[in-house]
mmCIF file of C-alpha atoms in Angstrom:
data_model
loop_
_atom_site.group_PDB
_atom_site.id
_atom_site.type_symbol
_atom_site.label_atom_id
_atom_site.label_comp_id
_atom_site.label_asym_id
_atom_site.label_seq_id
_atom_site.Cartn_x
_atom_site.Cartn_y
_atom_site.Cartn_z
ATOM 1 C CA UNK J 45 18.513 83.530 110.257
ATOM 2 C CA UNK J 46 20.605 81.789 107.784
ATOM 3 C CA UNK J 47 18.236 82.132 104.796
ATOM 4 C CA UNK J 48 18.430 86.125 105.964
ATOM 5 C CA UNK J 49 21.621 86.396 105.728
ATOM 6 C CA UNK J 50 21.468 85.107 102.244
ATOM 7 C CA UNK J 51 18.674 87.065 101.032
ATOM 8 C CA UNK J 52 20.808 90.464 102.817
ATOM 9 C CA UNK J 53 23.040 90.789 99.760
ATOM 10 C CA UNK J 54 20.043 90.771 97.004
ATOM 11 C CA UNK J 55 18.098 93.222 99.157
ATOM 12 C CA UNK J 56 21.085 95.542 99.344
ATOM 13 C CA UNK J 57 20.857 95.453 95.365
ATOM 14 C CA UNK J 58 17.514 95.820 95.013
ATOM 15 C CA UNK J 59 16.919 98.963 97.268
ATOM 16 C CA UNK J 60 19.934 100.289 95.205
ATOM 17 C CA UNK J 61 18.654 99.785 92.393
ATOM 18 C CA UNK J 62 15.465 101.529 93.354
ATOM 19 C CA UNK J 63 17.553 104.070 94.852
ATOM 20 C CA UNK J 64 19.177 105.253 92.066
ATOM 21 C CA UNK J 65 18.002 108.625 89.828
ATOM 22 C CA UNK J 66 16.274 107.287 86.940
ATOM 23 C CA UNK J 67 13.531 108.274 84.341
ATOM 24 C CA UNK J 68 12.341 104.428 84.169
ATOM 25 C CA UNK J 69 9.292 103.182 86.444
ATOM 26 C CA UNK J 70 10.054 101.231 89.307
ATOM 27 C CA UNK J 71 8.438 98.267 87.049
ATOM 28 C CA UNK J 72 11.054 98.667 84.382
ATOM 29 C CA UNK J 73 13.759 99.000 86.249
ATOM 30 C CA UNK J 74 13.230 95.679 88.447
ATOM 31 C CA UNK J 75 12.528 93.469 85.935
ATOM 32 C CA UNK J 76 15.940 94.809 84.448
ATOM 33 C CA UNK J 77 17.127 93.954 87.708
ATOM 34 C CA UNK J 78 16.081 90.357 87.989
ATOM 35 C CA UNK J 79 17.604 90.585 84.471
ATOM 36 C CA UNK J 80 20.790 91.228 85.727
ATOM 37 C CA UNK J 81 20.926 89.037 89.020
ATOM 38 C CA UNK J 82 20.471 85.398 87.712
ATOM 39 C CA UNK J 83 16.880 85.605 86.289
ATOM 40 C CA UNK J 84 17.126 86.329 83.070
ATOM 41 C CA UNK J 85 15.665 82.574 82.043
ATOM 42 C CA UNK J 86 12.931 83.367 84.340
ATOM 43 C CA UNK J 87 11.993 86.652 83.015
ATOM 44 C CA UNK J 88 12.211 86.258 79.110
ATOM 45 C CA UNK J 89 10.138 83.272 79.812
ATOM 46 C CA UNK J 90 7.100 85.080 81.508
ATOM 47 C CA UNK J 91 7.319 87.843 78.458
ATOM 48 C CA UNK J 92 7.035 85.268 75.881
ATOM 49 C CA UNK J 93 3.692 83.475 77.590
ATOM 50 C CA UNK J 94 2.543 86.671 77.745
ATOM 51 C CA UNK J 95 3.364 88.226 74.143
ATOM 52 C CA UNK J 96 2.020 84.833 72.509
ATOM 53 C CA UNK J 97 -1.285 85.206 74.647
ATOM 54 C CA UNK J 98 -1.660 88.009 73.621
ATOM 55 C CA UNK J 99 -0.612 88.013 70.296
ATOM 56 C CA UNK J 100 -3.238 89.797 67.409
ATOM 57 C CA UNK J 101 -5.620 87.615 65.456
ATOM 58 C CA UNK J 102 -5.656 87.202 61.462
ATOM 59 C CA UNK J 103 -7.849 88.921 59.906
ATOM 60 C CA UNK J 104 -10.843 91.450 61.100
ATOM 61 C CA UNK J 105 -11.987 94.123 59.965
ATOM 62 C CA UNK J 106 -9.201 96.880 57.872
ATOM 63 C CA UNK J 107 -8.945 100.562 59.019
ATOM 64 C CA UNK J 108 -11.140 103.087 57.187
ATOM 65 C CA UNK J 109 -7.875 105.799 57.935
ATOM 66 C CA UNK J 110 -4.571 105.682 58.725
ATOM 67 C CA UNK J 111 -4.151 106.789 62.603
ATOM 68 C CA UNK J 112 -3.045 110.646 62.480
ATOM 69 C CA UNK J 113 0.758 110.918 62.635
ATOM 70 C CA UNK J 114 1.118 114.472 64.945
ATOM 71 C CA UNK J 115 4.633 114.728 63.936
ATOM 72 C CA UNK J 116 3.406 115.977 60.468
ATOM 73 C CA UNK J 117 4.199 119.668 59.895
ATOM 74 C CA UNK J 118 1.960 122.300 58.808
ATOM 75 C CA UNK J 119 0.583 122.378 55.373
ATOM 76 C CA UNK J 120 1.981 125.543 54.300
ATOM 77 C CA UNK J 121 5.523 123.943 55.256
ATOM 78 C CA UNK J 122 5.155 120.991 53.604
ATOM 79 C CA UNK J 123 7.915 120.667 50.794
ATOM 80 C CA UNK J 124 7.000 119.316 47.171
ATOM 81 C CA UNK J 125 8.569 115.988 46.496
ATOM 82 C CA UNK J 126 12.116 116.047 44.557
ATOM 83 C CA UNK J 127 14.076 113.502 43.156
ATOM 84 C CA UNK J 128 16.242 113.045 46.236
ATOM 85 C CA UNK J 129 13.596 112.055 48.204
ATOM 86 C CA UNK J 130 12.156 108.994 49.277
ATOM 87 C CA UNK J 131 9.695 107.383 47.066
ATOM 88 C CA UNK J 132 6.069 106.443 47.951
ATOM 89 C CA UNK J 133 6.328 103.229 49.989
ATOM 90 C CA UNK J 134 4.284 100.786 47.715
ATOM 91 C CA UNK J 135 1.306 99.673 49.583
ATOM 92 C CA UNK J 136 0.830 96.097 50.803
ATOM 93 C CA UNK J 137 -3.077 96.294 52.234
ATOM 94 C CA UNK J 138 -5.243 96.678 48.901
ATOM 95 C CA UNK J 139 -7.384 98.580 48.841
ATOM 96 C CA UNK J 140 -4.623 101.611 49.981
ATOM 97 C CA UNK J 141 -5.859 104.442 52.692
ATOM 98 C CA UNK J 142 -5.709 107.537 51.491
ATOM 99 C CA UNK J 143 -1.924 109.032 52.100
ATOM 100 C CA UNK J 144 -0.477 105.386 52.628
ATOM 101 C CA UNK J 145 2.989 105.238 52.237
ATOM 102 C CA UNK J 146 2.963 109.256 51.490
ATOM 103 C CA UNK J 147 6.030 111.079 52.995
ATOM 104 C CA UNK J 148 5.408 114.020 55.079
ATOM 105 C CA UNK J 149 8.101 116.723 56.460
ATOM 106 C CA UNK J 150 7.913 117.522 59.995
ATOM 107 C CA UNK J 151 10.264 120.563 60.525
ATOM 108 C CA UNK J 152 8.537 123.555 59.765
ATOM 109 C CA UNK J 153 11.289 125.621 58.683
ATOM 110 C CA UNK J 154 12.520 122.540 56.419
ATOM 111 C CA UNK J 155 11.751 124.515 53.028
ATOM 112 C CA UNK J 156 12.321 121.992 50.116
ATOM 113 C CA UNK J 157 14.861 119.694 51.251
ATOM 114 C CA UNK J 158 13.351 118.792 54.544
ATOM 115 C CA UNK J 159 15.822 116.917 57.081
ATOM 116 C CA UNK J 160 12.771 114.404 58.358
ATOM 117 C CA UNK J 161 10.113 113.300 56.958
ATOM 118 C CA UNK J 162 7.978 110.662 57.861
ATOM 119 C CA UNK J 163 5.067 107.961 56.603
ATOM 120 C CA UNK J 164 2.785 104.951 57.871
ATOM 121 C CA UNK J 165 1.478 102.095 56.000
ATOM 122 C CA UNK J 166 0.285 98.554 57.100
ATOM 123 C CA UNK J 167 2.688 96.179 56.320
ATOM 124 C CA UNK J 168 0.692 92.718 56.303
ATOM 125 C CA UNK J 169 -2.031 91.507 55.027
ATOM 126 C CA UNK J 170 -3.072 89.640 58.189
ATOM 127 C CA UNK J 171 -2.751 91.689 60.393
ATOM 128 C CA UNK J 172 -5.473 94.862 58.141
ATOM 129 C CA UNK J 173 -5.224 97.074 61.237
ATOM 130 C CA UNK J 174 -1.566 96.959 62.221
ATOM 131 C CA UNK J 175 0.101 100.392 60.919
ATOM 132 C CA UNK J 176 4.506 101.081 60.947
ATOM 133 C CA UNK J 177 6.330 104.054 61.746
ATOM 134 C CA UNK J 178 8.622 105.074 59.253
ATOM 135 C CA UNK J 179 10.924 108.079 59.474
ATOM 136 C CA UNK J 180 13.420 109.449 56.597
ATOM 137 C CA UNK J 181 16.430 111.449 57.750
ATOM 138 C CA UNK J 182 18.020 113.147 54.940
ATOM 139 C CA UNK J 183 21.767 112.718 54.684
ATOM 140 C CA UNK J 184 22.584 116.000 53.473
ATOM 141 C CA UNK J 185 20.527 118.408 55.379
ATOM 142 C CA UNK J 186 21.452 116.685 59.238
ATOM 143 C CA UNK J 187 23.887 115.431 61.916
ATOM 144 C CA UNK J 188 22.971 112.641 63.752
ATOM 145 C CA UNK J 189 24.999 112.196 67.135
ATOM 146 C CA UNK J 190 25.488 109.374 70.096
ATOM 147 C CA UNK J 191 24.897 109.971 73.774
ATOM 148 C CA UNK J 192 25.532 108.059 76.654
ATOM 149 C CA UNK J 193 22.752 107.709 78.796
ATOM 150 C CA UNK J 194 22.799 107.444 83.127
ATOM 151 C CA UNK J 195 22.689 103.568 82.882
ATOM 152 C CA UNK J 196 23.546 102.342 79.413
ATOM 153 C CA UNK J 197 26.055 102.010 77.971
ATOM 154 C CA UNK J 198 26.866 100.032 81.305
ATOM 155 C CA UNK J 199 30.768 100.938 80.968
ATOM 156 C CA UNK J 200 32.828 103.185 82.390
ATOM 157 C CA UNK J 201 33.341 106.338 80.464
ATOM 158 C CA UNK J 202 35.845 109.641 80.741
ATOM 159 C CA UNK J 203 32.748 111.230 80.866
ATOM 160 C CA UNK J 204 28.853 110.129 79.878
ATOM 161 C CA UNK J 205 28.149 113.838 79.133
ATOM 162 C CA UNK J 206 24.663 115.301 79.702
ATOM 163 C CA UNK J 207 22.882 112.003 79.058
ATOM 164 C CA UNK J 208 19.836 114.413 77.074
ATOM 165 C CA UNK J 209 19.880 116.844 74.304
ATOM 166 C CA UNK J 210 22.473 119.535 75.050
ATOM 167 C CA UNK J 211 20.531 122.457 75.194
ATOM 168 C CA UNK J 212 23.125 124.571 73.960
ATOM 169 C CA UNK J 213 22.263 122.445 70.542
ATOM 170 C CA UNK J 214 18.312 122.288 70.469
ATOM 171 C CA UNK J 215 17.623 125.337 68.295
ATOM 172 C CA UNK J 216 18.761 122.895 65.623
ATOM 173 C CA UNK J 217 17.324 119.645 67.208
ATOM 174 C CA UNK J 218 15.135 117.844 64.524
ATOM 175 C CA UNK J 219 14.524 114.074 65.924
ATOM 176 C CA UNK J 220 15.621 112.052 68.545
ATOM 177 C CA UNK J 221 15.298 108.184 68.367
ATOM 178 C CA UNK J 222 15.957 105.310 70.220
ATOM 179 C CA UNK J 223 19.710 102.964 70.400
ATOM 180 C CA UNK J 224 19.631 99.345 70.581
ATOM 181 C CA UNK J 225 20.116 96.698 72.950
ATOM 182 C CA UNK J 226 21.766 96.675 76.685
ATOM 183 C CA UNK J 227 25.095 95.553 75.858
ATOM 184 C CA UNK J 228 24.968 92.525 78.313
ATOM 185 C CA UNK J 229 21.958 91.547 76.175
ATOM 186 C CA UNK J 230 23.560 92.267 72.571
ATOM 187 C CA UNK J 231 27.118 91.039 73.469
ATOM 188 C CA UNK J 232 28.056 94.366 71.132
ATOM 189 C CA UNK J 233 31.124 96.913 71.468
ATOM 190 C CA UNK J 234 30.264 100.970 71.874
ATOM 191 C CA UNK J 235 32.617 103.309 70.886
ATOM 192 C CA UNK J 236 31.997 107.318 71.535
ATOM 193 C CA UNK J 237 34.140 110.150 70.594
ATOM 194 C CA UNK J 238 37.295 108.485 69.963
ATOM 195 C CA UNK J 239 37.692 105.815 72.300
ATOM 196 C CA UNK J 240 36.422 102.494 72.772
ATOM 197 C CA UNK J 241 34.632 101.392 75.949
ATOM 198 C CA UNK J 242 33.603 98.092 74.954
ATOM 199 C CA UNK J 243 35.447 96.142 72.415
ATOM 200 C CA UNK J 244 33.564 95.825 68.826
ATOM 201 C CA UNK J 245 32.911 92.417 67.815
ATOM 202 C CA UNK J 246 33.402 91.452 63.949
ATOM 203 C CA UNK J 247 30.172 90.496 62.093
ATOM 204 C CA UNK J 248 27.645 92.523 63.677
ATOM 205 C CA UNK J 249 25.459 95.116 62.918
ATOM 206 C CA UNK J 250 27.411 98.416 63.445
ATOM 207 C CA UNK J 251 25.497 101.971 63.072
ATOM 208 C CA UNK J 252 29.080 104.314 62.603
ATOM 209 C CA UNK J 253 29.563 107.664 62.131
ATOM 210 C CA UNK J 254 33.310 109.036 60.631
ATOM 211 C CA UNK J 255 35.048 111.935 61.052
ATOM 212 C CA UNK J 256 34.191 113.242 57.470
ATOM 213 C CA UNK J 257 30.514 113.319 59.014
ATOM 214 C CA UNK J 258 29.262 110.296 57.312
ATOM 215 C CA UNK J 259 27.090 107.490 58.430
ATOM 216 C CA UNK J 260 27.022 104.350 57.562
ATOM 217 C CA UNK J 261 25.915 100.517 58.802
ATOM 218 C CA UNK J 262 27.569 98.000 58.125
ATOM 219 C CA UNK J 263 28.900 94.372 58.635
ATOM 220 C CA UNK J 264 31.765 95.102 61.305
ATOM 221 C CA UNK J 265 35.032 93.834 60.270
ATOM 222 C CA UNK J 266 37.459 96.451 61.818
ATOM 223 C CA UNK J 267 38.240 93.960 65.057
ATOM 224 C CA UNK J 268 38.117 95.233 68.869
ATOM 225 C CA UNK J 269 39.164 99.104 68.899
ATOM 226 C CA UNK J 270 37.399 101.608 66.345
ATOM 227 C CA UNK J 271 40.112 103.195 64.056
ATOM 228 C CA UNK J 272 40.942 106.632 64.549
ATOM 229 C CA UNK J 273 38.722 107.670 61.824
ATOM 230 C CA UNK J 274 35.466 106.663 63.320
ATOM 231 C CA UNK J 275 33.829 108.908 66.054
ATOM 232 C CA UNK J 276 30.935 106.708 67.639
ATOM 233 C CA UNK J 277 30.096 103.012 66.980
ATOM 234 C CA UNK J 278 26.858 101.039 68.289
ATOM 235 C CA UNK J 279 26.290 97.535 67.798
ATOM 236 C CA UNK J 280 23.615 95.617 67.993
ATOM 237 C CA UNK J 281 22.976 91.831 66.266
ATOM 238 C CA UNK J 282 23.533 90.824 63.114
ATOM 239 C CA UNK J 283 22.172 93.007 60.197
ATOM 240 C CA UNK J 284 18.515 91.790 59.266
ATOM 241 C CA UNK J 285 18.997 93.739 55.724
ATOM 242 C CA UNK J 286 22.234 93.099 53.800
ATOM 243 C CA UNK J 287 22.596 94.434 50.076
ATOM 244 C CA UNK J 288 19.132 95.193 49.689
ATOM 245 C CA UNK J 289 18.024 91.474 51.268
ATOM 246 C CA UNK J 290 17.212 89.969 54.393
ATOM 247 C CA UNK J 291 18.895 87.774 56.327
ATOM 248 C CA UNK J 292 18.411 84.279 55.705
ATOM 249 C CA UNK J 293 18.337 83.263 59.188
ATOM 250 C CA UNK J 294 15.319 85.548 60.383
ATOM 251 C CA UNK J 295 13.415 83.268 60.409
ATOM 252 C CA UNK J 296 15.148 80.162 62.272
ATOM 253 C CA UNK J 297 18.249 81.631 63.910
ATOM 254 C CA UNK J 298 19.605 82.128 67.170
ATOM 255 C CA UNK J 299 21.198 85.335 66.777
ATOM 256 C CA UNK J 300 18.060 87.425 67.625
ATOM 257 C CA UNK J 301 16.795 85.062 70.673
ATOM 258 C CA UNK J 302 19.031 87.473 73.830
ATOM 259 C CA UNK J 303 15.880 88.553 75.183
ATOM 260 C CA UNK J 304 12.208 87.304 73.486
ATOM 261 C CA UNK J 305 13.924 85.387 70.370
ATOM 262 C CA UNK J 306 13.296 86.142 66.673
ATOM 263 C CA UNK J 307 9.530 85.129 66.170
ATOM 264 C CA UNK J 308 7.482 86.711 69.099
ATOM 265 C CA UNK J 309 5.026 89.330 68.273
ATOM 266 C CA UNK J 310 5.950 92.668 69.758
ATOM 267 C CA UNK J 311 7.222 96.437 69.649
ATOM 268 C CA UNK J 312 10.282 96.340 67.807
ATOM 269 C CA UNK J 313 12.340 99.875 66.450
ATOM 270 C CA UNK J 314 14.981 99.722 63.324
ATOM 271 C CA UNK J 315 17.577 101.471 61.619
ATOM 272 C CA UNK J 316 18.531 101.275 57.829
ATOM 273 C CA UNK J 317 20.353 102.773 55.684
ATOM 274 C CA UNK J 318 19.426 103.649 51.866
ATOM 275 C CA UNK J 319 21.556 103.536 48.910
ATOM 276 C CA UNK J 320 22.117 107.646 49.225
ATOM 277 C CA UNK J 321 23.059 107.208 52.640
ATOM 278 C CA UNK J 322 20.036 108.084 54.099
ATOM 279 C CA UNK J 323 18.740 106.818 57.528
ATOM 280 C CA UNK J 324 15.677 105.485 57.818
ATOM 281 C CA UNK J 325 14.236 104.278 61.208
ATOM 282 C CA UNK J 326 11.222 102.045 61.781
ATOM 283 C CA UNK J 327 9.108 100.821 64.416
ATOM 284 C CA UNK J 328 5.400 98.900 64.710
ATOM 285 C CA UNK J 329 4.148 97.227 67.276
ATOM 286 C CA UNK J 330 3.225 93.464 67.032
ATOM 287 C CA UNK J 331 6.374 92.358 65.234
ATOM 288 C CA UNK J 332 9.330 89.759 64.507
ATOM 289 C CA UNK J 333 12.448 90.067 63.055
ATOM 290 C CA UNK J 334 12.016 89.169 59.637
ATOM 291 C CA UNK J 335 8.483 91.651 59.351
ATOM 292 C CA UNK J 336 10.827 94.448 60.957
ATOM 293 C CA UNK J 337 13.015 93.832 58.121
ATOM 294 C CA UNK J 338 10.574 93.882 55.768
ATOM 295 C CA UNK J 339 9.201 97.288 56.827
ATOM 296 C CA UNK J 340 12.497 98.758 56.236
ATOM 297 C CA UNK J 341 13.368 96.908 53.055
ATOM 298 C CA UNK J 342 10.505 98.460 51.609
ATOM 299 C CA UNK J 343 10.926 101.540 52.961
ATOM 300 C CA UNK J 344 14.628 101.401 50.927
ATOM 301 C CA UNK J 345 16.882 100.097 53.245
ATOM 302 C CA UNK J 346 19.947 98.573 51.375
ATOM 303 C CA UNK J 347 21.038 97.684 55.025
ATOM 304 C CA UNK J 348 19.608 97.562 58.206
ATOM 305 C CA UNK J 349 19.893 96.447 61.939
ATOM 306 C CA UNK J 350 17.554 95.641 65.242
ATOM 307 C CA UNK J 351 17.402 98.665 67.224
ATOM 308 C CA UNK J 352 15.781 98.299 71.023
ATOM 309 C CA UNK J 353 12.290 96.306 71.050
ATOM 310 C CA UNK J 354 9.276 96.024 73.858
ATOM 311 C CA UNK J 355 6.699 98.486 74.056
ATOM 312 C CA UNK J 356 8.610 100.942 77.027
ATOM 313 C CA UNK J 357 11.962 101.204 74.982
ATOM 314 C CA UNK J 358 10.801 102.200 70.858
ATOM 315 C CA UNK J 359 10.647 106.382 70.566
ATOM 316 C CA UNK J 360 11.111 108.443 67.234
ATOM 317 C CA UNK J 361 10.237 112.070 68.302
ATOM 318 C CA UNK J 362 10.064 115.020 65.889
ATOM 319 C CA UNK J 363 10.232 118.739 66.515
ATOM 320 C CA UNK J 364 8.078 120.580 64.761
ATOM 321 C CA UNK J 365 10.074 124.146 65.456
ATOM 322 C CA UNK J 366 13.381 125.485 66.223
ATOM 323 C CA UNK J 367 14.233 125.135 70.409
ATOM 324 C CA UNK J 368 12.809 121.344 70.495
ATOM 325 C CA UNK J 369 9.239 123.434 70.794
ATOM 326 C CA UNK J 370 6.335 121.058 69.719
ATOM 327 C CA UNK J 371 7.738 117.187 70.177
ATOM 328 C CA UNK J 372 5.440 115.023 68.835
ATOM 329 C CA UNK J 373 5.839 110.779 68.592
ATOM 330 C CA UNK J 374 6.275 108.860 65.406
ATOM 331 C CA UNK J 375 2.987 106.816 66.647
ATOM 332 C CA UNK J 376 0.404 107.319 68.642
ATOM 333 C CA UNK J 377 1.029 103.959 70.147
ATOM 334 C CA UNK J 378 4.423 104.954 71.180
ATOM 335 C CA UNK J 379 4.290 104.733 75.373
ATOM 336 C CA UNK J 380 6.981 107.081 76.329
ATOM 337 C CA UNK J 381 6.696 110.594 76.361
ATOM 338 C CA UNK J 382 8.082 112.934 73.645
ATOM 339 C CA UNK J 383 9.421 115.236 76.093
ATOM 340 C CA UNK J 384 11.954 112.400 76.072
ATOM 341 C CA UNK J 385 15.669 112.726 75.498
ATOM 342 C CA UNK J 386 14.771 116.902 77.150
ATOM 343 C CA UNK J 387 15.796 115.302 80.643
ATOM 344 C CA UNK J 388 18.523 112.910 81.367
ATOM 345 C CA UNK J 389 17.703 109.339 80.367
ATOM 346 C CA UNK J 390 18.765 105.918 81.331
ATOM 347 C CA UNK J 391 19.833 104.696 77.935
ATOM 348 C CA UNK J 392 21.715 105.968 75.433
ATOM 349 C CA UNK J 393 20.247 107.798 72.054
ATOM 350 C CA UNK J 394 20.847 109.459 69.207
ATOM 351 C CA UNK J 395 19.978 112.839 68.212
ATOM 352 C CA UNK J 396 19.440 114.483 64.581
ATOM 353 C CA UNK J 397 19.768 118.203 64.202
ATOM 354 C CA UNK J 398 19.323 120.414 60.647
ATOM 355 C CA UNK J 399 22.956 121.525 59.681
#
């Protein structure tokens, strides 16, 4: 009876938990839950065994192609390279696939300054088959925008809005992608349309958007509440790319360790910034810190933090036409659906949309 009793409380939670609307699988949600209850040891100690067992050999055999990227647009859209675009990524697997490292626009009615374009390219020589994502959104063509999903952040808000794309705005919708880490896990601050609802912490990676409409991330030094000039604030971690270099402590410190630490092998999404003030966003599977940082330092990020990681959470989806019609993934590896961000979702995203 008495061990009942005590077990009463956590079954209350759980069946709440399972209770509650959400667009995660029961899976997801209650190892999130023994996350939050007093097992987070426990859990982040099972992943790791079973990233590292399954971690990829060295070696084998290289790809003959790059895996099709669906997001690309049609050929008769596709816009000739300027000089404000992104150059070829420089490839790292000799010999280089045919369109390795090639950028590609994926909104149709882009015309010659497209707002997104994207590429893939291996990364490391080890690893021949492993291919990154990498998307370019251009700076002076877009808006990119914060929203709250059902669940994270887990503060309380005036209002968390729709918690998906407001369809009133999808006949400009261009890309959604991914935020970062539950706060509880990060220890970050989140700021959304003028207010703070969790107080910013100095020294960590900040993705910010102003009230002139520019973005930026940086190195947070603006203490607890975000100044009246700022309309949304995410943090996540320290930056992994500072002035056009990574971090020094990639490799050894602590900072990245909340959930599987800095050196085990898995999906893992980023966001940089290039010296234009372009985004660019980034995910592969099969990675650690320091190679995520090295994607998007090659890809010409002068700074750059950790967005979310594990293979459920990572999703960069393009629209090829006007209404959000034709979403298509960054990768084909990519597990969630790309009718994503369409339907209210438990964590909270950002949006891009063609001005």
């Amino acid at each position: 009876m008495a061990a009942a009793l005590a077990l009463l409380p956590a079954l209350i939670s759980y069946v709440g938990m399972a209770t509650t609307p959400s667009n995660s699988s029961l899976g997801v949600n209650t190892v999130e839950w023994l996350r939050s209850n007093g097992l987070v040891g426990l859990v982040n100690r099972v992943e790791s065994i079973y990233y590292s067992l399954n971690a990829p050999s060295t070696g084998g055999p290289a790809l003959r192609a790059l895996p099709k990227q669906a997001a690309v647009a049609v050929a008769r859209a596709r816009a000739r390279i300027r000089a404000d675009h992104p150059h070829r990524i420089r490839p790292v697997v000799h010999p280089a696939l045919s369109g390795e490292g090639m950028w590609h626009a994926t909104f149709a009615d882009g015309g010659s300054q497209p707002p997104v374009m994207i590429t893939s390219f291996r990364p490391n020589p080890l690893y021949p088959q492993l291919v990154a994502g990498v998307a370019w959104i251009n700076a002076s063509r877009t808006s990119t925008w914060l929203y709250p999903g059902a669940q994270e952040p887990a503060v309380s808000m005036r209002s968390r809005g729709p918690e998906e794309v407001p369809k009133h705005l999808r006949p400009k919708l261009v890309a959604t992608f991914n935020s970062a880490f539950k706060l509880s896990d990060s220890g970050g601050g989140f700021a959304s349309g003028g207010h703070t609802y969790a107080p910013l912490k100095d020294g960590m990676a900040t993705i910010v958007r102003y009230q002139s409409g520019r973005m930026d991330i940086v190195d947070w030094t603006g203490g607890p509440v975000a100044p009246a000039n700022v309309i949304y604030a995410r943090q996540n971690l320290p930056l992994i790319v500072n002035n056009g270099r990574l971090n020094p402590n990639l490799s050894s410190g602590p900072e990245w360790g909340a959930t599987l630490g800095n050196a085990i092998q898995v999906w893992r999404s980023g966001l940089g910034i290039d010296r234009r003030g372009n985004l660019i966003y980034a995910a592969a599977n099969y990675q650690t810190v320091a190679s995520l940082a090295e994607i998007l330092k090659r890809a010409g990020a002068v700074r750059a933090l950790e967005m979310d990681i594990n293979s459920y959470w990572p999703s960069f989806i393009t629209y090829r036409y006007p209404g959000a019609k034709d979403p298509a993934n960054l990768l084909l590896g990519m597990t969630r659906s790309p009718l994503r961000y369409l339907t209210p979702d438990d964590r909270d995203f950002f949006a891009v949309y063609v001005k």
